[in-house]
mmCIF file of C-alpha atoms and ligand atoms in Angstrom:
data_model
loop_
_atom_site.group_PDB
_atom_site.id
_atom_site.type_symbol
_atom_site.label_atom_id
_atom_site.label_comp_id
_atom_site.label_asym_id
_atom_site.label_seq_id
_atom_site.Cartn_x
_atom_site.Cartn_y
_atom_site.Cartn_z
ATOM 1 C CA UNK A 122 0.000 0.000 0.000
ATOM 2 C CA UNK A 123 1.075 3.534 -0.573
ATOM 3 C CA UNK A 124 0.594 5.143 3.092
ATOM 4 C CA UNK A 125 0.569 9.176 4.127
ATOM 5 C CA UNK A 126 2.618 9.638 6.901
ATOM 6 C CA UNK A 127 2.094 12.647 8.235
ATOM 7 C CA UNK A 128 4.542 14.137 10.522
ATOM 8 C CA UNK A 129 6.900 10.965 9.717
ATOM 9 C CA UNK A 130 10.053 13.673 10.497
ATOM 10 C CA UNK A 131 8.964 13.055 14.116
ATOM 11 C CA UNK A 132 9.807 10.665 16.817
ATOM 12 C CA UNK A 133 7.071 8.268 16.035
ATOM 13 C CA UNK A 134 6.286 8.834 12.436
ATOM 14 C CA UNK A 135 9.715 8.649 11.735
ATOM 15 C CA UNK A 136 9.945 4.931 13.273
ATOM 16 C CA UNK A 137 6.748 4.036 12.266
ATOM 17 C CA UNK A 138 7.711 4.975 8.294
ATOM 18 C CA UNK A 139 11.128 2.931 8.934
ATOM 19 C CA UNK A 140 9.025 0.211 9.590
ATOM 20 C CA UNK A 141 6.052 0.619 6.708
ATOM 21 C CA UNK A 142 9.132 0.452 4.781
ATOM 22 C CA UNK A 143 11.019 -2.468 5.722
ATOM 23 C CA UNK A 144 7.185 -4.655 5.102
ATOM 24 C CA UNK A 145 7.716 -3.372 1.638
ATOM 25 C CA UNK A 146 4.596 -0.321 1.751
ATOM 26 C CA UNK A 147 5.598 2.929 0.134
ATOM 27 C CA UNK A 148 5.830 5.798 1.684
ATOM 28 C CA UNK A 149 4.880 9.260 1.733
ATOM 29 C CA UNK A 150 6.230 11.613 4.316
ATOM 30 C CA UNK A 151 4.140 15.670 5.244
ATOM 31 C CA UNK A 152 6.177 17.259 7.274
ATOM 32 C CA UNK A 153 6.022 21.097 7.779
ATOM 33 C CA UNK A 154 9.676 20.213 9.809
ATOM 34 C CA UNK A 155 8.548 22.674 12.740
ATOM 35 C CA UNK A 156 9.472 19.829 15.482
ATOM 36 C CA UNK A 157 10.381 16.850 12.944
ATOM 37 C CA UNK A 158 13.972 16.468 11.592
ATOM 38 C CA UNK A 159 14.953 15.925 8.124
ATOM 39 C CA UNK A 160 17.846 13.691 8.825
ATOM 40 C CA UNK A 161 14.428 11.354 10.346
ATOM 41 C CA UNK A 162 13.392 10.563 6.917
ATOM 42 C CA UNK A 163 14.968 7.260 5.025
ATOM 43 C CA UNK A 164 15.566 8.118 1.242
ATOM 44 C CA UNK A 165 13.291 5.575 0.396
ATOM 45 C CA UNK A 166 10.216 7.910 1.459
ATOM 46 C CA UNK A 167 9.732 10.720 -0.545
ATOM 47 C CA UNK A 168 9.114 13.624 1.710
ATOM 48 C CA UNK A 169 6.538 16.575 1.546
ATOM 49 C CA UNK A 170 7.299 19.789 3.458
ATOM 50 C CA UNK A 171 4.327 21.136 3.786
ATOM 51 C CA UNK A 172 1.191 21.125 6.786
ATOM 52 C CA UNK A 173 -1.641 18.971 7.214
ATOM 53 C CA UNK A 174 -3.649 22.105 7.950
ATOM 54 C CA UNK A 175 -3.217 23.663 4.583
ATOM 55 C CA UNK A 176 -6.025 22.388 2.537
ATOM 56 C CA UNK A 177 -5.171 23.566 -0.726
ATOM 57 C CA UNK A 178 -1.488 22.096 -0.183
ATOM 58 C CA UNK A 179 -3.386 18.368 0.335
ATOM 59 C CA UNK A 180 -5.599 18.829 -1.796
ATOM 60 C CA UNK A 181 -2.553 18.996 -4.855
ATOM 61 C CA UNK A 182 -0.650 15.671 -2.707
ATOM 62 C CA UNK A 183 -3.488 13.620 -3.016
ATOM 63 C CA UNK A 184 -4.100 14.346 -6.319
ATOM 64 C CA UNK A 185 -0.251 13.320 -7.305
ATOM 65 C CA UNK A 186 0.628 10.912 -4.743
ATOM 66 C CA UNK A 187 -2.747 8.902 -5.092
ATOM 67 C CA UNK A 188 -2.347 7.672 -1.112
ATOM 68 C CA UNK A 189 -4.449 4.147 -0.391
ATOM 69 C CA UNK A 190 -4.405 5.120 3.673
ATOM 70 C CA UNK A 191 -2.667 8.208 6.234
ATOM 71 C CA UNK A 192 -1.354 7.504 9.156
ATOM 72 C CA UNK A 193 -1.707 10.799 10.781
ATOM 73 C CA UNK A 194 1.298 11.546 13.436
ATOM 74 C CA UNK A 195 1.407 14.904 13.084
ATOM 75 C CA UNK A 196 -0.095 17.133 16.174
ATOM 76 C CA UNK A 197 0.920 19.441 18.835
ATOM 77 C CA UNK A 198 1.740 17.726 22.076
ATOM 78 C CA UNK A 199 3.071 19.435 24.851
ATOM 79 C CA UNK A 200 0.616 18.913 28.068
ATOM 80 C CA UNK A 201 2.509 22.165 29.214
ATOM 81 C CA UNK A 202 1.856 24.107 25.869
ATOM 82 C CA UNK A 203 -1.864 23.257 25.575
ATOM 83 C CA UNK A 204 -2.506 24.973 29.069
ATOM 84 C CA UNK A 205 -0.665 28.190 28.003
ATOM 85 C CA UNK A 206 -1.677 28.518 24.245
ATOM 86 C CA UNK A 207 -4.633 26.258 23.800
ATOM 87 C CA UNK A 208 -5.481 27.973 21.016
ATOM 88 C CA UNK A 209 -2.529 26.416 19.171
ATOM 89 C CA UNK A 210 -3.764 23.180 20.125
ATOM 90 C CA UNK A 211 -7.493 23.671 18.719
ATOM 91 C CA UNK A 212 -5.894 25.400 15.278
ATOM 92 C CA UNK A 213 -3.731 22.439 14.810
ATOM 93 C CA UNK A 214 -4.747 19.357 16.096
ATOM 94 C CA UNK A 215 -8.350 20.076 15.602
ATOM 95 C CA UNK A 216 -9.174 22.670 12.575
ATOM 96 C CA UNK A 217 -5.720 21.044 10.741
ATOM 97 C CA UNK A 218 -7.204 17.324 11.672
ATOM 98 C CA UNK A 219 -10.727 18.189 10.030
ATOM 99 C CA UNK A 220 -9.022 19.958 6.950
ATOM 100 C CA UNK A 221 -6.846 16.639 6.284
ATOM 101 C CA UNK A 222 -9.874 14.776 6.586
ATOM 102 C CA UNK A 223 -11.599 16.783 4.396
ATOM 103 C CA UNK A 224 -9.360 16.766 1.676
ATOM 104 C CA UNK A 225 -8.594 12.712 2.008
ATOM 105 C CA UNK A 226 -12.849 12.611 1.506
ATOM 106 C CA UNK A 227 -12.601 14.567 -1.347
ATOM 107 C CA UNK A 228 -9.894 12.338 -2.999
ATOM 108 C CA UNK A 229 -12.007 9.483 -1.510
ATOM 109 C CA UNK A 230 -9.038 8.479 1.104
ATOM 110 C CA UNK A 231 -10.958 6.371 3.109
ATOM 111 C CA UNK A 232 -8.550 4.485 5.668
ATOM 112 C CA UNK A 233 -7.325 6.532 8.397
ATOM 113 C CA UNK A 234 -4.832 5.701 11.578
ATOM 114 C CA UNK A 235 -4.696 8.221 14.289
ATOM 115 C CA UNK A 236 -1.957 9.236 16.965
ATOM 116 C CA UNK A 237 -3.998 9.570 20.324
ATOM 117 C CA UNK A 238 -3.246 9.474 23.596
ATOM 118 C CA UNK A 239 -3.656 8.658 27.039
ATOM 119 C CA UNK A 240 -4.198 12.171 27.912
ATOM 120 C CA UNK A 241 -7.901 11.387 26.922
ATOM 121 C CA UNK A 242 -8.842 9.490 30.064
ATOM 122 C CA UNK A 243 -7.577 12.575 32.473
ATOM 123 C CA UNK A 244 -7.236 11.284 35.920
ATOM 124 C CA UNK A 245 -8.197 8.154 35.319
ATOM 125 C CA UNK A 246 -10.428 6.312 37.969
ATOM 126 C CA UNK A 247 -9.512 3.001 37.824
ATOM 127 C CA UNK A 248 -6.170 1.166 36.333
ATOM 128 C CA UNK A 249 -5.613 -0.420 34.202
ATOM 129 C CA UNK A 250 -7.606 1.465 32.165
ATOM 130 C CA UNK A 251 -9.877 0.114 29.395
ATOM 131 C CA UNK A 252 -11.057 1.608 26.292
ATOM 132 C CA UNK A 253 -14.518 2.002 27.596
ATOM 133 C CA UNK A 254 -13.483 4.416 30.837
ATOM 134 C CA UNK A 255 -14.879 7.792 30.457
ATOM 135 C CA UNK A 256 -12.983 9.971 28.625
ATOM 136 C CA UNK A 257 -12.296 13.394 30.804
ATOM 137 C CA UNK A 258 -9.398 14.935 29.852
ATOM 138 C CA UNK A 259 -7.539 18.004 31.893
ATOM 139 C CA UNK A 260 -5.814 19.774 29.438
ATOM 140 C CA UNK A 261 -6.208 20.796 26.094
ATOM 141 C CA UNK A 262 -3.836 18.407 24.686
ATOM 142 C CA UNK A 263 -5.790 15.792 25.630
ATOM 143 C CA UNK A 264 -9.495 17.218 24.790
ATOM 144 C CA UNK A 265 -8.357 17.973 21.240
ATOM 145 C CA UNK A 266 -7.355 14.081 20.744
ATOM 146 C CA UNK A 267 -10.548 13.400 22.099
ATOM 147 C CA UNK A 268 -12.433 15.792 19.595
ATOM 148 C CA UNK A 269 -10.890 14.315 16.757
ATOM 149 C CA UNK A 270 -11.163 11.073 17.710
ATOM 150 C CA UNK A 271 -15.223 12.062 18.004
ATOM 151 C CA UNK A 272 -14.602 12.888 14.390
ATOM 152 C CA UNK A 273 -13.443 10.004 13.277
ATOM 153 C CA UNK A 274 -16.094 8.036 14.979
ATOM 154 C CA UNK A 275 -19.144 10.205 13.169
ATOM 155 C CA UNK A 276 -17.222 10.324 9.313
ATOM 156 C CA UNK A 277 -17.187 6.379 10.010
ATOM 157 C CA UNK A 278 -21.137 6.853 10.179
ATOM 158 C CA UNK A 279 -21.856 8.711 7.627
ATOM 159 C CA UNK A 280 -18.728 8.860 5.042
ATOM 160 C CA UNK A 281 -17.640 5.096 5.473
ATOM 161 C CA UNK A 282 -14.348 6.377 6.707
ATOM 162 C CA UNK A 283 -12.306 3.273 8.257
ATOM 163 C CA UNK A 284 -10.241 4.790 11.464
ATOM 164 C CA UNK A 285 -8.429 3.268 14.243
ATOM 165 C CA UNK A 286 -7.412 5.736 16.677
ATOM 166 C CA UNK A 287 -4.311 4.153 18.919
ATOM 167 C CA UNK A 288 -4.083 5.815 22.698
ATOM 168 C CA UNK A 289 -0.455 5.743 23.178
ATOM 169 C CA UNK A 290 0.753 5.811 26.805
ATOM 170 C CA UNK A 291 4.439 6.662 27.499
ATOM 171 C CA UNK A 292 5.958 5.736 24.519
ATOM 172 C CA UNK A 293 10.338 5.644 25.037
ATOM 173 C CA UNK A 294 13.262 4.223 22.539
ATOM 174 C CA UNK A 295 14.375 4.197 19.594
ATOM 175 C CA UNK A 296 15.418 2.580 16.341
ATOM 176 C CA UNK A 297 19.054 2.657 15.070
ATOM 177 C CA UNK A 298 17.851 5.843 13.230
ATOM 178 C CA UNK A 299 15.288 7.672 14.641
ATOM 179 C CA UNK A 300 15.007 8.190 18.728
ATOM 180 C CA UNK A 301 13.649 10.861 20.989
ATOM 181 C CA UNK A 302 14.481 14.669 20.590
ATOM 182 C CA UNK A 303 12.389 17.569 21.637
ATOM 183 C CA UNK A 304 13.343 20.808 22.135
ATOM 184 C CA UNK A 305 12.106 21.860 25.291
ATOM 185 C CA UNK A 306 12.485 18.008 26.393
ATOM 186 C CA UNK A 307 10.244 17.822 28.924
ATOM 187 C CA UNK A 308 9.794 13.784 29.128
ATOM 188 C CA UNK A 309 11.176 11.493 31.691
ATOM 189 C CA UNK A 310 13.866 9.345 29.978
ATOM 190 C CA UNK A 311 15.784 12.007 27.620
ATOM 191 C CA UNK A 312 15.879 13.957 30.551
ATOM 192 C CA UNK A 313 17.110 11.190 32.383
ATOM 193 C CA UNK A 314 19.708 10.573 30.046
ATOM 194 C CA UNK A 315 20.581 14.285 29.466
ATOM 195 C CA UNK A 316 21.420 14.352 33.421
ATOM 196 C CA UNK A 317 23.904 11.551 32.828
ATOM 197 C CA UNK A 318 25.315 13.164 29.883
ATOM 198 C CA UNK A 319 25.846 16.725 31.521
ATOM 199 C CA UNK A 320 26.053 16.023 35.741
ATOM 200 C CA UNK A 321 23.128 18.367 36.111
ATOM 201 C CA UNK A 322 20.696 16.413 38.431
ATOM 202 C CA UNK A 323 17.286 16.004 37.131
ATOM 203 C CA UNK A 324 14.192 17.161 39.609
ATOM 204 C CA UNK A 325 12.043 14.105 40.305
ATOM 205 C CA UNK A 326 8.192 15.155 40.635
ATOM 206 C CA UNK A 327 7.292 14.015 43.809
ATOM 207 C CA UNK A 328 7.454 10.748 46.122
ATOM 208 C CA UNK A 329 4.176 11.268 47.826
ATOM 209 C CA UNK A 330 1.624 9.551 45.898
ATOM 210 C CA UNK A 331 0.196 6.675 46.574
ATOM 211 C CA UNK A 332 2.073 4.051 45.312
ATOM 212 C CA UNK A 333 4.676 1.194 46.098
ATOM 213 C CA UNK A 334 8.020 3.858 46.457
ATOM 214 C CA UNK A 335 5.764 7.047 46.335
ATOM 215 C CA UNK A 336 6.669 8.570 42.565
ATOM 216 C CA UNK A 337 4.554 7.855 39.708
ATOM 217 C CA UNK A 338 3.873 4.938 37.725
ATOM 218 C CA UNK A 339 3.580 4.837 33.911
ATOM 219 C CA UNK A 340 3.331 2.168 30.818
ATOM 220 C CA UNK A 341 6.119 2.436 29.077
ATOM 221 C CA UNK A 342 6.180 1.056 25.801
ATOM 222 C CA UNK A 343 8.770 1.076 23.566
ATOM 223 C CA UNK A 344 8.531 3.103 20.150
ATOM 224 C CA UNK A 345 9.265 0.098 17.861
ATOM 225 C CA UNK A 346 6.157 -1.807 19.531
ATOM 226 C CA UNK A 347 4.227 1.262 18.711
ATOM 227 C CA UNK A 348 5.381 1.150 14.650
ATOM 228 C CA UNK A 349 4.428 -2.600 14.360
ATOM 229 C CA UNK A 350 0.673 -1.611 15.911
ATOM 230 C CA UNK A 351 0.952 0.753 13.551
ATOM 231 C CA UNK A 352 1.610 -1.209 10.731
ATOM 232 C CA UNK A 353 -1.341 -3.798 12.093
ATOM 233 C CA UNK A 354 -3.699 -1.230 12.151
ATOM 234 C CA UNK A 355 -3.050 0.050 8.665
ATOM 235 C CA UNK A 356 -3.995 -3.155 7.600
ATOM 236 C CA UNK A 357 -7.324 -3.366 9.708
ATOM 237 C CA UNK A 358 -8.401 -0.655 7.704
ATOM 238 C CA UNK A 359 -8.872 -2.281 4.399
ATOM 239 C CA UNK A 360 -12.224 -1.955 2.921
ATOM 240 C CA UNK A 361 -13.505 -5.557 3.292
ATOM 241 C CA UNK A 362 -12.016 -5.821 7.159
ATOM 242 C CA UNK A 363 -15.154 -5.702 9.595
ATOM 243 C CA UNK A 364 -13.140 -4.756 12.248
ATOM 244 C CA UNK A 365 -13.208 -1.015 10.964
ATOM 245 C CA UNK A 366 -16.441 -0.856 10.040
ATOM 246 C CA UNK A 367 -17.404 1.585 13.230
ATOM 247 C CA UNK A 368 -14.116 3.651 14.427
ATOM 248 C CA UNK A 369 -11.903 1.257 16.013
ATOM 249 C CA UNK A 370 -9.626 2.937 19.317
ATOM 250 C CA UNK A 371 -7.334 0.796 20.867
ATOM 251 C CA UNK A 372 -5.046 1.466 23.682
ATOM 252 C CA UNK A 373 -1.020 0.961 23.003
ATOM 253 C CA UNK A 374 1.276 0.284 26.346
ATOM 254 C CA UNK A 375 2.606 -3.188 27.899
ATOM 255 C CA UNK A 376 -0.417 -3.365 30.729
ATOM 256 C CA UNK A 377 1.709 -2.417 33.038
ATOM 257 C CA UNK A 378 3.870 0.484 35.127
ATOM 258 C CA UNK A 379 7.296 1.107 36.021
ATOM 259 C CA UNK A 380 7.933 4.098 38.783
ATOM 260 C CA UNK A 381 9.957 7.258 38.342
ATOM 261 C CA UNK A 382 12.502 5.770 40.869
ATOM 262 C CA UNK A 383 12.420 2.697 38.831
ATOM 263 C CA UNK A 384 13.297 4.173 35.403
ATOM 264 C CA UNK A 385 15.936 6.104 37.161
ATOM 265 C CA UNK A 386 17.518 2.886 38.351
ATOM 266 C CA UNK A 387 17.053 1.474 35.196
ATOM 267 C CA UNK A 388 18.674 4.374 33.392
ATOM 268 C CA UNK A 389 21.597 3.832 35.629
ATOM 269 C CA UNK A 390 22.437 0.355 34.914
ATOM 270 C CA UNK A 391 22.065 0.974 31.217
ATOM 271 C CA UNK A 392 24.674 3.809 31.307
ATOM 272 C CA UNK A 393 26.900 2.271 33.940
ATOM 273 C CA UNK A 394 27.122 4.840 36.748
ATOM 274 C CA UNK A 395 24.156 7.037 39.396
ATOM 275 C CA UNK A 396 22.260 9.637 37.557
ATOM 276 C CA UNK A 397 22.106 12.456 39.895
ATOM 277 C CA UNK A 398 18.237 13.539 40.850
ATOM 278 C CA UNK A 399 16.833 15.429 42.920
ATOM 279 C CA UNK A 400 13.478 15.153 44.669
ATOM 280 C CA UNK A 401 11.118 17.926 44.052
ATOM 281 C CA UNK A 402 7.752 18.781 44.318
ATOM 282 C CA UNK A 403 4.742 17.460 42.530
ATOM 283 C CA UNK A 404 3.883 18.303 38.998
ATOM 284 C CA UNK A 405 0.828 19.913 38.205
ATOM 285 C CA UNK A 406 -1.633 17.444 36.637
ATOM 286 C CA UNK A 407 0.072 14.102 37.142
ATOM 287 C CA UNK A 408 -2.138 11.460 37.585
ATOM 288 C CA UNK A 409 -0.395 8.958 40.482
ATOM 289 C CA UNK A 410 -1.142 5.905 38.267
ATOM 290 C CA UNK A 411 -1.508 5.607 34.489
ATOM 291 C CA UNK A 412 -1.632 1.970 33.053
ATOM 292 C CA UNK A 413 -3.524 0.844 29.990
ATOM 293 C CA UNK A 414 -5.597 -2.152 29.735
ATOM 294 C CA UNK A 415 -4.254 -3.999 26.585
ATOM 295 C CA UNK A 416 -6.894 -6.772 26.043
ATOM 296 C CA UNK A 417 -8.313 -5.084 23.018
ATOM 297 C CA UNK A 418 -5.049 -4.462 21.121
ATOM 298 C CA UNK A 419 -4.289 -7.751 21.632
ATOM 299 C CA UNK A 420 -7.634 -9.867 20.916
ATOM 300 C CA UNK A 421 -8.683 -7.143 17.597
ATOM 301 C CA UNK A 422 -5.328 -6.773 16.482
ATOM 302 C CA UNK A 423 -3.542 -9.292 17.421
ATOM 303 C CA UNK A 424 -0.688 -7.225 18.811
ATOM 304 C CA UNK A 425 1.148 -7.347 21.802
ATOM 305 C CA UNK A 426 4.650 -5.675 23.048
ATOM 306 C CA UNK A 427 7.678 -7.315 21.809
ATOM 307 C CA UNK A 428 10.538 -5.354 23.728
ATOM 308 C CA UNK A 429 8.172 -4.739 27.220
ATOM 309 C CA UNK A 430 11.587 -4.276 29.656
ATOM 310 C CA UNK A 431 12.859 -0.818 30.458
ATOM 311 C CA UNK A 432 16.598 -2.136 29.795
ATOM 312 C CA UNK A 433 15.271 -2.808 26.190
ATOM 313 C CA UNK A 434 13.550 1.252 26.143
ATOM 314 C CA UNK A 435 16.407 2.973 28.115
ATOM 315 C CA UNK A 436 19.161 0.593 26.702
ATOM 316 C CA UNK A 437 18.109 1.590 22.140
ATOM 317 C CA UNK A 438 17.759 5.348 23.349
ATOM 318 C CA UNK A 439 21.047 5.785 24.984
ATOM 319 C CA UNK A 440 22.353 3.774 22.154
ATOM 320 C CA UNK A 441 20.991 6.463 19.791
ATOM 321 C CA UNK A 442 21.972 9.380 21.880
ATOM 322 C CA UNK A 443 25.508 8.274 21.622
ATOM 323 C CA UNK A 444 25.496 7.709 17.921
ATOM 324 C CA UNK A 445 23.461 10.732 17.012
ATOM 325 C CA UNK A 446 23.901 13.865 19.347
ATOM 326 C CA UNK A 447 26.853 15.800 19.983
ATOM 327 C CA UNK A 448 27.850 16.506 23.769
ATOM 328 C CA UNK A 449 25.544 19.778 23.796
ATOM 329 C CA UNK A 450 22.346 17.414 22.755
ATOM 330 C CA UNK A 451 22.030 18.421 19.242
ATOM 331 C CA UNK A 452 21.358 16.137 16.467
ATOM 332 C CA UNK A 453 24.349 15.342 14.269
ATOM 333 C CA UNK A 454 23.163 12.577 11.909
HETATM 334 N N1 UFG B 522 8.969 13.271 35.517
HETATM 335 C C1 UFG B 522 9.888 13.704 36.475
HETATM 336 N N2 UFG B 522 10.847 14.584 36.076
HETATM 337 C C2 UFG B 522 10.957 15.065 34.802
HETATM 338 C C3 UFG B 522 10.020 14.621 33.846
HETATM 339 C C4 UFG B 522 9.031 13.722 34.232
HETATM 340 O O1 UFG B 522 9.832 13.304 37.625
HETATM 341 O O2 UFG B 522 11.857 15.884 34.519
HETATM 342 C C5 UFG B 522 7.922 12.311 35.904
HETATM 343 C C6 UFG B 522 6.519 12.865 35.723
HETATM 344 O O3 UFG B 522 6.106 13.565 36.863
HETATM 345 C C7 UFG B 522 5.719 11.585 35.475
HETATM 346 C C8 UFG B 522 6.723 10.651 34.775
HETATM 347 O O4 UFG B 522 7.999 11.198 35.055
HETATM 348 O O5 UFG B 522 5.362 11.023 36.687
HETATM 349 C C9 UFG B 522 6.532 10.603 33.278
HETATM 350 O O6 UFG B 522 6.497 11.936 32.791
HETATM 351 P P1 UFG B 522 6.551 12.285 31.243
HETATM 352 O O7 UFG B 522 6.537 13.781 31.141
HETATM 353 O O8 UFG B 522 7.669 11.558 30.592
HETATM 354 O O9 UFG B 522 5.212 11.680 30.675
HETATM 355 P P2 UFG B 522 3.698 11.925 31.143
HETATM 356 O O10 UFG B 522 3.284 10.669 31.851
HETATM 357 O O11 UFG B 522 3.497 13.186 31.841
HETATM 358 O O12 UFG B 522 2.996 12.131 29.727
HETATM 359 C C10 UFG B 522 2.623 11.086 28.921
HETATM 360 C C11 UFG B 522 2.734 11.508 27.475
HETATM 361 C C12 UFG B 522 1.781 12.617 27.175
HETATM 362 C C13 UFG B 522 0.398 12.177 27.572
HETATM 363 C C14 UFG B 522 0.375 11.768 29.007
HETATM 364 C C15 UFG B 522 -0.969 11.227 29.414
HETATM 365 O O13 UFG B 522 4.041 11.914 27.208
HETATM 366 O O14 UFG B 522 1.803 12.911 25.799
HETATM 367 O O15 UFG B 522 1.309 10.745 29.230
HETATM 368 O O16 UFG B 522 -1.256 11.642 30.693
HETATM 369 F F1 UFG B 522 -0.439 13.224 27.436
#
């Protein structure tokens, strides 16, 4: 199949278009390179620098590239940002969303794989979490996944549009090629590994919570995992496959939590010496417990993690911070 990725200059397009690739799809990468990385894209993609949001601009790439299904990566999604300039978050994530869908109706693009998150359960009141919990999310990240997700479900009722919307949880690792870089990184394990890189401690987000060593627990899951659900979801969107014939969402972790102190220790052992912390207050908005329920992943897709160990998550992004960043945490190749 010839698949849009859109925002495959990213952390997780970019893996998840190394591995459409390598099961012989061809691939299309949009990229307006705001937060993705050219050096992210194989040759074998052909890449597109232009946004999702522009309608005229997909309108002309659908015409030429004649896409059979998008796997849309591409969003804003800072928790922090969305509080301070939500606005962003409803321009892009929402207006851009409904333009690309738009202009994939009009070319009659009708298979669709979304980039969603966790963020939509909010504080969540039960782990692990199904599909089925409510969906009450606290910040505008998460409430504009949620939106377009809501999209997705009514263009599958009335258009025939065949979605699966994935709910990532904390996705970590990397490929060979393509690993984690943000700029501000605000995530747990870069900034793990930047404090063993540089000696300047990381501040750990509190140890009161209620759980087995007091700092929060999260699902890691590693960003390879993540490509090959993405690859199995592609395919659950062909037109004859009744398991897209409502919008299908599916949560993505391992089904079940590592601590902050754990990943810390974890880190450690990977890179071979302490990685100084420090313990500081709670973050704003952290839910004490955030695990996904993976049944339905599993029994509709038939996928499961393959590399479900922090040494395997840690271990492939330290391995790509050495090969790819210079000592001031810039990318190099
Ligand atoms: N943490 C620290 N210090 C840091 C960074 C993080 O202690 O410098 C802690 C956080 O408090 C949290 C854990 O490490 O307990 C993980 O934090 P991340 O920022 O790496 O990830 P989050 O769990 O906050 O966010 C993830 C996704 C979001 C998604 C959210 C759903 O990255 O996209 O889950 O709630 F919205």
């Amino acid at each position: 199949m010839r698949v849009l990725v859109t925002g495959g200059a990213g952390y997780v397009g970019s893996v998840s278009v190394e591995r459409l690739l390598d099961a012989g799809h061809e691939v299309v990468v949009l990229d307006d390179l705001t937060t993705g990385h050219r050096a992210s894209v194989p040759g074998a993609a052909s890449l597109e620098i232009a946004s999702y949001g522009d309608g005229a601009a997909m309108g002309r790439l659908f015409e030429r590239a004649r896409v059979d299904a998008i796997l849309h990566c591409a969003a804003r999604s800072l928790v922090g940002e969305s509080v301070r300039e939500p606005a962003r978050y409803y321009r892009d994530n929402v207006s851009g969303g409904i333009v690309l869908l738009e202009a994939a109706r009009q070319a009659g693009v009708g298979r669709l794989v979304f980039s969603s998150t966790a963020a939509v359960y909010g504080v969540p009141e039960r782990t692990p979490i199904p599909e089925t919990a409510p969906l009450a999310p606290i910040n505008p990240y998460g409430e504009t996944k949620r939106t377009f997700e809501g999209a997705l479900r009514f263009y599958a009722e009335a258009y025939g549009l065949r979605s699966v919307s994935l709910r990532y949880f904390n996705v970590a690792g990397a490929t060979e090629r393509n690993g984690e870089l943000h700029d501000p990184e605000t995530h747990l394990i870069p900034s793990v590994l930047r404090a063993a890189e540089t000696g300047a401690p990381i501040s750990l987000f509190g140890d009161d919570y209620p759980t087995l060593d007091g700092t929060c627990v999260r699902d890691y899951i590693h960003v390879a995992d993540l490509a090959d659900a993405h690859l199995t979801a592609l395919e659950a969107t062909a037109p004859d496959d009744a398991r897209t014939d409502a919008a299908l969402v599916c949560n993505l972790g391992i089904g079940a939590g590592f601590s902050v102190r754990e990943v810390v220790d974890a880190a450690a052992a990977v890179v071979g010496r302490p990685i100084p912390a420090t313990m500081g207050p709670r973050r704003v908005g952290d839910p004490p417990v955030l695990v996904a329920a993976v049944d339905r992943a599993r029994e509709v897709l038939g996928w499961t993690a393959q590399r479900p160990t922090l040494e395997e998550m840690i271990g492939s992004a330290w391995a790509w911070r050495r090969t790819h960043l210079d000592e001031s945490g810039a990318r190099i190749s």
